[in-house]
Amino acid sequence: MRVLMIGDVVGRAGRRAVKDCLPSLKVELGINFVIANGENAAGGNGITKTVANELFSYGVDMLTMGNHVWNKKEIYEYLPKESRIIRPANYPPGAPGNGYNIYTVNKGVRIAVINLVGRVFMPEVDCPFRKADQLIEEIGDRADLILVDFHAEATSEKVAMGWYLDGRVTALVGTHTHVQTADERILPGGTAYITDLGMTGPRNSVIGVRTDIILRKFKTGLPQRFEVANTDYQFNAVVISIDEYTLRATDIMRVFNFE
Ligand code: FE2
């Protein structure tokens, strides 16, 4: 079976990329389950029910989030009611929503998806490494395989998490930097790994934001109001192939499409 994991969907261009690319990719690549990082899907900041439903209507099965999860007020009430969206599990206790969920796909295969957020160059949260240990144990045999979206800034933290979880999860992918890395591989313990999936969003931008605004910020050092660019899109993802019998990852392949 094959799982498609789509890199951070940013704004309108990102949603258009999903609409244009996903249906045909699903058929061409024989995809059974689609995960997308949706934390920047609503105007580049957070997610709303309307935007999530739009992505589901294009064929996304579930959404992971990240450090921008709380940006839209409605999420506090909406998250606990929507099992197709998870938020980073290592927010301190009391945060709304779930940090992982289990989905049944393709003739009864139970896929647990865990979302974690990093701590290097990012806001304070609980330890993602210890949280991963705790959740893997908690999930136990309630799932046949585990996929992890580790939403983190530093490549080192993501590489470290890859080694830490190697052999214990089927795939660990990084998100958040909006730049796809070329280090996809199957680690020695059998875990499919990539440091960052990249961005599904406006291609002619600085990681999603209008180029002129970011250049002004760099040149003057003055605070700027960020605005998501609305340009031609790029579509970034990986396809993870999983053996039907052993339920181990056999291959990880990058997807980088653009219009
Ligand atoms: Fe992020």
Tab-separated table of C-alpha atoms and ligand atoms in Angstrom:
chain	number	residue	atom	x	y	z
A	1	MET	CA	0.000	0.000	0.000
A	2	ARG	CA	1.042	3.592	-0.471
A	3	VAL	CA	0.680	6.673	1.680
A	4	LEU	CA	1.112	10.208	0.348
A	5	MET	CA	2.380	12.769	2.859
A	6	ILE	CA	1.983	16.343	1.587
A	7	GLY	CA	4.236	19.170	2.799
A	8	ASP	CA	2.835	22.282	4.454
A	9	VAL	CA	-0.167	23.523	2.476
A	10	VAL	CA	0.160	27.313	2.395
A	11	GLY	CA	-2.763	29.591	1.592
A	12	ARG	CA	-4.848	29.725	-1.553
A	13	ALA	CA	-2.049	28.652	-3.901
A	14	GLY	CA	-1.425	25.589	-1.738
A	15	ARG	CA	-5.078	24.595	-1.760
A	16	ARG	CA	-5.197	25.052	-5.522
A	17	ALA	CA	-2.117	22.827	-5.838
A	18	VAL	CA	-3.853	20.088	-3.848
A	19	LYS	CA	-7.000	20.456	-5.964
A	20	ASP	CA	-5.044	20.265	-9.238
A	21	CYS	CA	-2.460	17.611	-8.369
A	22	LEU	CA	-3.954	15.238	-5.817
A	23	PRO	CA	-6.706	13.427	-7.759
A	24	SER	CA	-4.403	12.383	-10.617
A	25	LEU	CA	-1.478	11.528	-8.298
A	26	LYS	CA	-3.743	9.245	-6.286
A	27	VAL	CA	-4.624	7.290	-9.410
A	28	GLU	CA	-1.151	7.303	-11.010
A	29	LEU	CA	0.670	6.263	-7.848
A	30	GLY	CA	-2.026	4.005	-6.355
A	31	ILE	CA	-2.295	5.999	-3.125
A	32	ASN	CA	-4.387	4.479	-0.312
A	33	PHE	CA	-4.113	7.207	2.319
A	34	VAL	CA	-3.351	10.943	2.129
A	35	ILE	CA	-1.925	13.028	4.959
A	36	ALA	CA	-1.262	16.761	4.615
A	37	ASN	CA	0.245	19.294	6.963
A	38	GLY	CA	-2.425	21.988	7.169
A	39	GLU	CA	-1.114	24.446	9.741
A	40	ASN	CA	-0.677	27.224	7.155
A	41	ALA	CA	-3.641	26.344	4.983
A	42	ALA	CA	-5.903	29.247	6.028
A	43	GLY	CA	-4.341	32.457	4.753
A	44	GLY	CA	-0.887	31.164	5.682
A	45	ASN	CA	-1.752	30.930	9.371
A	46	GLY	CA	-3.637	28.126	11.094
A	47	ILE	CA	-6.707	26.324	9.823
A	48	THR	CA	-10.480	26.773	9.859
A	49	LYS	CA	-13.307	24.284	9.445
A	50	THR	CA	-14.088	25.658	5.970
A	51	VAL	CA	-10.494	25.316	4.770
A	52	ALA	CA	-10.111	21.839	6.278
A	53	ASN	CA	-13.317	20.690	4.570
A	54	GLU	CA	-12.046	22.122	1.287
A	55	LEU	CA	-8.871	20.002	1.583
A	56	PHE	CA	-10.881	16.905	2.550
A	57	SER	CA	-13.063	17.430	-0.534
A	58	TYR	CA	-9.946	17.238	-2.757
A	59	GLY	CA	-9.025	13.824	-1.336
A	60	VAL	CA	-6.932	14.575	1.765
A	61	ASP	CA	-7.796	11.979	4.431
A	62	MET	CA	-6.359	13.727	7.476
A	63	LEU	CA	-4.416	16.826	8.483
A	64	THR	CA	-1.496	17.327	10.830
A	65	MET	CA	-0.659	20.705	12.331
A	66	GLY	CA	2.278	22.528	13.935
A	67	ASN	CA	3.240	25.632	15.874
A	68	HIS	CA	0.554	27.728	14.132
A	69	VAL	CA	-2.244	25.405	15.246
A	70	TRP	CA	-3.801	27.933	17.655
A	71	ASN	CA	-3.754	30.935	15.302
A	72	LYS	CA	-7.431	30.785	14.328
A	73	LYS	CA	-9.741	31.178	17.341
A	74	GLU	CA	-12.368	28.663	16.135
A	75	ILE	CA	-9.823	25.839	16.372
A	76	TYR	CA	-10.258	25.582	20.160
A	77	GLU	CA	-13.834	24.324	19.734
A	78	TYR	CA	-13.411	22.687	16.349
A	79	LEU	CA	-10.363	20.469	17.000
A	80	PRO	CA	-11.906	18.221	19.661
A	81	LYS	CA	-14.834	17.482	17.292
A	82	GLU	CA	-12.782	16.700	14.159
A	83	SER	CA	-11.009	13.329	14.269
A	84	ARG	CA	-9.367	14.007	10.875
A	85	ILE	CA	-7.159	16.765	12.321
A	86	ILE	CA	-4.437	16.208	14.904
A	87	ARG	CA	-2.188	18.800	16.564
A	88	PRO	CA	1.295	18.374	18.039
A	89	ALA	CA	1.085	15.846	20.875
A	90	ASN	CA	3.761	17.500	22.987
A	91	TYR	CA	1.782	20.596	23.909
A	92	PRO	CA	1.350	20.577	27.680
A	93	PRO	CA	-1.719	18.783	29.110
A	94	GLY	CA	-4.936	20.766	28.750
A	95	ALA	CA	-4.454	21.772	25.111
A	96	PRO	CA	-7.554	21.014	22.990
A	97	GLY	CA	-7.588	18.218	20.422
A	98	ASN	CA	-5.559	15.045	19.968
A	99	GLY	CA	-1.879	14.521	19.291
A	100	TYR	CA	-2.460	11.282	17.453
A	101	ASN	CA	-5.271	9.271	15.944
A	102	ILE	CA	-5.783	5.852	14.385
A	103	TYR	CA	-7.357	5.495	10.931
A	104	THR	CA	-8.494	2.286	9.247
A	105	VAL	CA	-7.629	2.129	5.548
A	106	ASN	CA	-7.112	-0.350	2.745
A	107	LYS	CA	-8.796	-3.605	3.795
A	108	GLY	CA	-8.527	-2.902	7.508
A	109	VAL	CA	-4.934	-1.707	7.987
A	110	ARG	CA	-4.887	0.492	11.103
A	111	ILE	CA	-2.594	3.494	10.689
A	112	ALA	CA	-1.681	5.598	13.715
A	113	VAL	CA	-0.548	9.112	12.836
A	114	ILE	CA	1.384	11.079	15.455
A	115	ASN	CA	2.102	14.812	15.244
A	116	LEU	CA	5.000	16.300	17.227
A	117	VAL	CA	6.587	19.751	17.280
A	118	GLY	CA	10.271	20.569	17.791
A	119	ARG	CA	11.860	22.696	20.510
A	120	VAL	CA	14.959	24.101	18.771
A	121	PHE	CA	14.348	27.721	17.627
A	122	MET	CA	10.661	27.212	18.423
A	123	PRO	CA	8.261	28.037	21.303
A	124	GLU	CA	8.551	26.033	24.531
A	125	VAL	CA	6.731	22.715	24.566
A	126	ASP	CA	7.161	19.353	26.267
A	127	CYS	CA	9.947	16.999	25.136
A	128	PRO	CA	9.032	15.496	21.736
A	129	PHE	CA	11.363	12.506	22.260
A	130	ARG	CA	9.791	11.422	25.543
A	131	LYS	CA	6.316	12.124	24.154
A	132	ALA	CA	7.065	9.866	21.178
A	133	ASP	CA	8.106	7.045	23.567
A	134	GLN	CA	4.941	7.492	25.574
A	135	LEU	CA	2.639	7.498	22.538
A	136	ILE	CA	4.258	4.506	20.839
A	137	GLU	CA	3.669	2.542	24.033
A	138	GLU	CA	0.125	3.911	24.409
A	139	ILE	CA	-0.767	2.976	20.815
A	140	GLY	CA	0.700	-0.518	21.283
A	141	ASP	CA	-1.141	-3.114	19.193
A	142	ARG	CA	-4.141	-0.860	18.553
A	143	ALA	CA	-2.433	0.097	15.264
A	144	ASP	CA	-0.609	-1.915	12.605
A	145	LEU	CA	1.782	0.881	11.729
A	146	ILE	CA	2.749	4.349	12.925
A	147	LEU	CA	3.519	7.432	10.820
A	148	VAL	CA	4.955	10.577	12.413
A	149	ASP	CA	4.943	14.216	11.280
A	150	PHE	CA	7.675	16.014	13.249
A	151	HIS	CA	7.082	19.719	12.688
A	152	ALA	CA	10.414	21.328	13.536
A	153	GLU	CA	12.795	24.075	12.467
A	154	ALA	CA	16.234	22.545	13.018
A	155	THR	CA	17.393	19.819	10.652
A	156	SER	CA	19.501	18.357	13.496
A	157	GLU	CA	16.468	17.851	15.724
A	158	LYS	CA	14.611	16.086	12.903
A	159	VAL	CA	17.581	13.894	11.969
A	160	ALA	CA	17.986	12.993	15.646
A	161	MET	CA	14.306	12.053	15.903
A	162	GLY	CA	14.700	9.885	12.787
A	163	TRP	CA	17.436	7.862	14.475
A	164	TYR	CA	15.552	7.803	17.762
A	165	LEU	CA	12.413	6.300	16.207
A	166	ASP	CA	14.140	4.120	13.586
A	167	GLY	CA	12.637	0.656	13.717
A	168	ARG	CA	9.795	1.763	15.978
A	169	VAL	CA	7.665	3.628	13.425
A	170	THR	CA	7.017	2.999	9.727
A	171	ALA	CA	7.793	6.569	8.673
A	172	LEU	CA	9.001	9.807	10.201
A	173	VAL	CA	8.783	12.928	8.062
A	174	GLY	CA	9.757	16.467	8.938
A	175	THR	CA	7.683	19.546	8.125
A	176	HIS	CA	7.782	23.301	8.849
A	177	THR	CA	10.764	24.725	6.912
A	178	HIS	CA	8.832	24.802	3.597
A	179	VAL	CA	11.968	23.676	1.734
A	180	GLN	CA	12.066	20.060	0.580
A	181	THR	CA	15.238	18.165	1.515
A	182	ALA	CA	16.857	15.538	-0.725
A	183	ASP	CA	17.799	13.114	2.081
A	184	GLU	CA	14.886	10.692	1.831
A	185	ARG	CA	15.899	7.144	2.705
A	186	ILE	CA	14.977	3.992	4.549
A	187	LEU	CA	16.969	4.022	7.799
A	188	PRO	CA	18.744	0.779	8.866
A	189	GLY	CA	15.946	-0.182	11.269
A	190	GLY	CA	13.362	0.085	8.455
A	191	THR	CA	11.857	3.530	9.043
A	192	ALA	CA	11.198	5.730	5.995
A	193	TYR	CA	12.691	9.163	6.664
A	194	ILE	CA	12.968	12.661	5.163
A	195	THR	CA	14.064	15.814	6.994
A	196	ASP	CA	11.448	18.030	5.342
A	197	LEU	CA	8.575	17.399	2.941
A	198	GLY	CA	8.726	20.989	1.649
A	199	MET	CA	5.833	23.288	0.852
A	200	THR	CA	2.668	22.984	-1.162
A	201	GLY	CA	2.045	26.643	-1.798
A	202	PRO	CA	3.090	29.758	-3.733
A	203	ARG	CA	6.298	28.972	-5.614
A	204	ASN	CA	7.378	32.557	-6.295
A	205	SER	CA	7.629	33.571	-2.659
A	206	VAL	CA	9.915	33.399	0.355
A	207	ILE	CA	8.674	30.159	1.918
A	208	GLY	CA	5.096	31.250	1.236
A	209	VAL	CA	5.245	34.971	2.010
A	210	ARG	CA	5.322	37.781	-0.584
A	211	THR	CA	8.928	38.301	-1.681
A	212	ASP	CA	8.847	42.150	-1.504
A	213	ILE	CA	7.711	42.077	2.145
A	214	ILE	CA	10.466	39.700	3.239
A	215	LEU	CA	13.130	41.608	1.328
A	216	ARG	CA	11.992	44.830	2.997
A	217	LYS	CA	12.220	43.097	6.380
A	218	PHE	CA	15.747	41.843	5.735
A	219	LYS	CA	16.948	45.177	4.388
A	220	THR	CA	15.427	47.487	6.997
A	221	GLY	CA	15.073	45.256	10.072
A	222	LEU	CA	11.664	46.851	10.644
A	223	PRO	CA	8.628	44.749	11.561
A	224	GLN	CA	6.433	43.909	8.569
A	225	ARG	CA	2.933	42.584	8.224
A	226	PHE	CA	3.320	39.246	6.430
A	227	GLU	CA	1.043	38.482	3.525
A	228	VAL	CA	0.851	35.115	1.804
A	229	ALA	CA	1.934	35.284	-1.824
A	230	ASN	CA	-0.657	34.293	-4.379
A	231	THR	CA	1.461	33.048	-7.276
A	232	ASP	CA	1.943	29.896	-9.309
A	233	TYR	CA	2.053	26.882	-7.033
A	234	GLN	CA	4.392	24.056	-6.180
A	235	PHE	CA	3.242	20.695	-4.807
A	236	ASN	CA	5.665	18.901	-2.446
A	237	ALA	CA	5.118	15.470	-0.937
A	238	VAL	CA	6.550	12.004	-0.458
A	239	VAL	CA	5.085	8.645	-1.358
A	240	ILE	CA	5.793	5.928	1.179
A	241	SER	CA	5.414	2.361	-0.045
A	242	ILE	CA	4.535	-0.151	2.636
A	243	ASP	CA	4.717	-3.931	2.344
A	244	GLU	CA	1.203	-5.351	2.818
A	245	TYR	CA	2.424	-8.314	4.848
A	246	THR	CA	5.293	-7.021	6.976
A	247	LEU	CA	3.777	-3.493	7.153
A	248	ARG	CA	7.310	-2.076	6.891
A	249	ALA	CA	8.312	0.785	4.618
A	250	THR	CA	9.962	-0.456	1.442
A	251	ASP	CA	10.460	2.850	-0.361
A	252	ILE	CA	10.186	6.613	0.030
A	253	MET	CA	9.951	8.795	-3.057
A	254	ARG	CA	9.867	12.584	-3.293
A	255	VAL	CA	7.226	14.417	-5.332
A	256	PHE	CA	7.971	17.974	-6.498
A	257	ASN	CA	5.425	19.319	-8.988
A	258	PHE	CA	4.845	22.898	-10.056
A	259	GLU	CA	2.754	24.788	-12.606
B	1	FE2	FE	5.256	25.626	11.220
